XYZ file of C-alpha atoms in Angstrom:
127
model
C -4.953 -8.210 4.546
C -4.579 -12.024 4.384
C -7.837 -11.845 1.651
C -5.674 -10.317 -0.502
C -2.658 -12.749 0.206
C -4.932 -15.738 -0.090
C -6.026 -13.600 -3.710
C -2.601 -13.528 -5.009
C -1.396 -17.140 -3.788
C -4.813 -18.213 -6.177
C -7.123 -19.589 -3.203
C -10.331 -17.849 -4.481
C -12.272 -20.166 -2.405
C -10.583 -18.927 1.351
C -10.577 -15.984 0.052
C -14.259 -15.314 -0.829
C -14.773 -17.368 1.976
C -13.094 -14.456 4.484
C -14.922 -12.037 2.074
C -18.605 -13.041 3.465
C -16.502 -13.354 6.908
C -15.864 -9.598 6.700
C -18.862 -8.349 5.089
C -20.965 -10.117 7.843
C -18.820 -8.548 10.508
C -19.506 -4.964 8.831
C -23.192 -5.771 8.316
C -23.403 -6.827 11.896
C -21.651 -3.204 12.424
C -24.151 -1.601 10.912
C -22.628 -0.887 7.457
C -24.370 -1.105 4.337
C -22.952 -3.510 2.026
C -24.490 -5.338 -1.053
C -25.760 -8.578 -1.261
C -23.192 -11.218 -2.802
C -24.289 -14.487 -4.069
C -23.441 -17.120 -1.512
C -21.478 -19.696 -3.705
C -19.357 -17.460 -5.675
C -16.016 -16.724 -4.063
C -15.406 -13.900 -6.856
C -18.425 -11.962 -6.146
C -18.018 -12.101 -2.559
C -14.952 -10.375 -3.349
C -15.496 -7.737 -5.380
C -18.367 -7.267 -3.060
C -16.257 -6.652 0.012
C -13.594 -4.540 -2.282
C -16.493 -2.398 -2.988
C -17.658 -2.273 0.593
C -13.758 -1.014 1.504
C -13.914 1.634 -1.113
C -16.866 3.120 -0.224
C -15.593 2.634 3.806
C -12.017 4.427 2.811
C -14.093 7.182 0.654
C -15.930 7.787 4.053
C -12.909 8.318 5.932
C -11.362 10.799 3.329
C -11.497 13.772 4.778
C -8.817 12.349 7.659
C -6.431 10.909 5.472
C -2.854 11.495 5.164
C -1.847 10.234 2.419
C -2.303 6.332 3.647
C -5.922 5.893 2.655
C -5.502 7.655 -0.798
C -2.986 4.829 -1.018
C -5.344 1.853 0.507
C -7.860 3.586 -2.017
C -5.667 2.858 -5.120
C -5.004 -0.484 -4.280
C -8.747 -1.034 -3.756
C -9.663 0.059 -7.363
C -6.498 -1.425 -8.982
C -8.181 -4.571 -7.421
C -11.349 -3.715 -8.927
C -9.784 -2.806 -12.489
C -10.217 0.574 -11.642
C -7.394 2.018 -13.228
C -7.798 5.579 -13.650
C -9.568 5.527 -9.933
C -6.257 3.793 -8.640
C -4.174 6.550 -10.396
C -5.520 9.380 -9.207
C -5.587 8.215 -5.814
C -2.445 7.648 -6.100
C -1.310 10.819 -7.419
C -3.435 11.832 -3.858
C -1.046 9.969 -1.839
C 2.084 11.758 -3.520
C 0.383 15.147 -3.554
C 0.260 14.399 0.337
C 3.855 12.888 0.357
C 2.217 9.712 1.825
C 5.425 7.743 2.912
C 3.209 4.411 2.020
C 4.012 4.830 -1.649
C 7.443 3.615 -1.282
C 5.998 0.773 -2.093
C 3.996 1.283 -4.656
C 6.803 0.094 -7.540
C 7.051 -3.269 -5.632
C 3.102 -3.824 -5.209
C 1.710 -6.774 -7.650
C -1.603 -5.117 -6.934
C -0.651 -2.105 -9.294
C 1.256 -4.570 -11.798
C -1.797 -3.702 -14.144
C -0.570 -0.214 -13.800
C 3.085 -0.407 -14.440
C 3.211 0.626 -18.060
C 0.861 3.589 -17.786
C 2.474 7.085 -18.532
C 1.070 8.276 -15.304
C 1.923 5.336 -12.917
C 5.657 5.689 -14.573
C 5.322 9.694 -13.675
C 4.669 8.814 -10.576
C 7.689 6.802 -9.928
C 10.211 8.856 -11.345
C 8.495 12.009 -9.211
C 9.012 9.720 -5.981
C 12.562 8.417 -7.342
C 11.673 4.984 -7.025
C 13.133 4.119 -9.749
């Protein structure tokens, strides 16, 4: 998602900016999502985050693997961390193919050192 690009490149402002974008577009849906204040880029963002989270928790009961995956990187974004791991442990439990990636995702960098995360890379030989 390019709010996440523009998150790690350090444009907050775009990036909160595309947050309202999207949270309009799923209001407009008919979603429910929480009000954000209008001037701060960071609340707009963990506002949409928590609007995905609650979307991919929906959607749950059709997942593969992927959006136990999408779900980690969701609450790793939201500091989340025991939330990211277990989802995570979902995707491998499911033999999600997405988590190839997981040892090269700055999104789970706050993760890295936990005994669990590390578990989870030896058990998919990513190391």
């Amino acid at each position: 998602c390019i709010l996440n690009a523009r998150v790690q490149l350090g444009d907050s402002i775009a990036a909160g900016d595309q947050a309202k974008a999207l949270l309009e577009r799923a209001a407009e849906a008919g979603d429910e999502v929480e009000s954000h204040a209008a001037d701060d880029p960071g609340e707009a963002i963990t506002a949409f985050r928590r609007w995905q989270a609650a979307w991919l928790d929906q959607h749950a009961a059709e997942d593969d693997g992927s959006y136990a995956y999408s779900r980690a990187l969701v609450h790793a974004d939201l500091g989340e961390r025991e939330r990211a791991l277990s989802e995570l442990e979902r995707a491998a439990d499911r033999r999600s193919l997405v988590l190839l990636s997981m040892n090269v995702e700055p999104r789970f960098d706050a993760l890295r050192e936990n005994p669990r995360f590390r578990a989870l890379v030896s058990r998919m030989a990513l190391e």
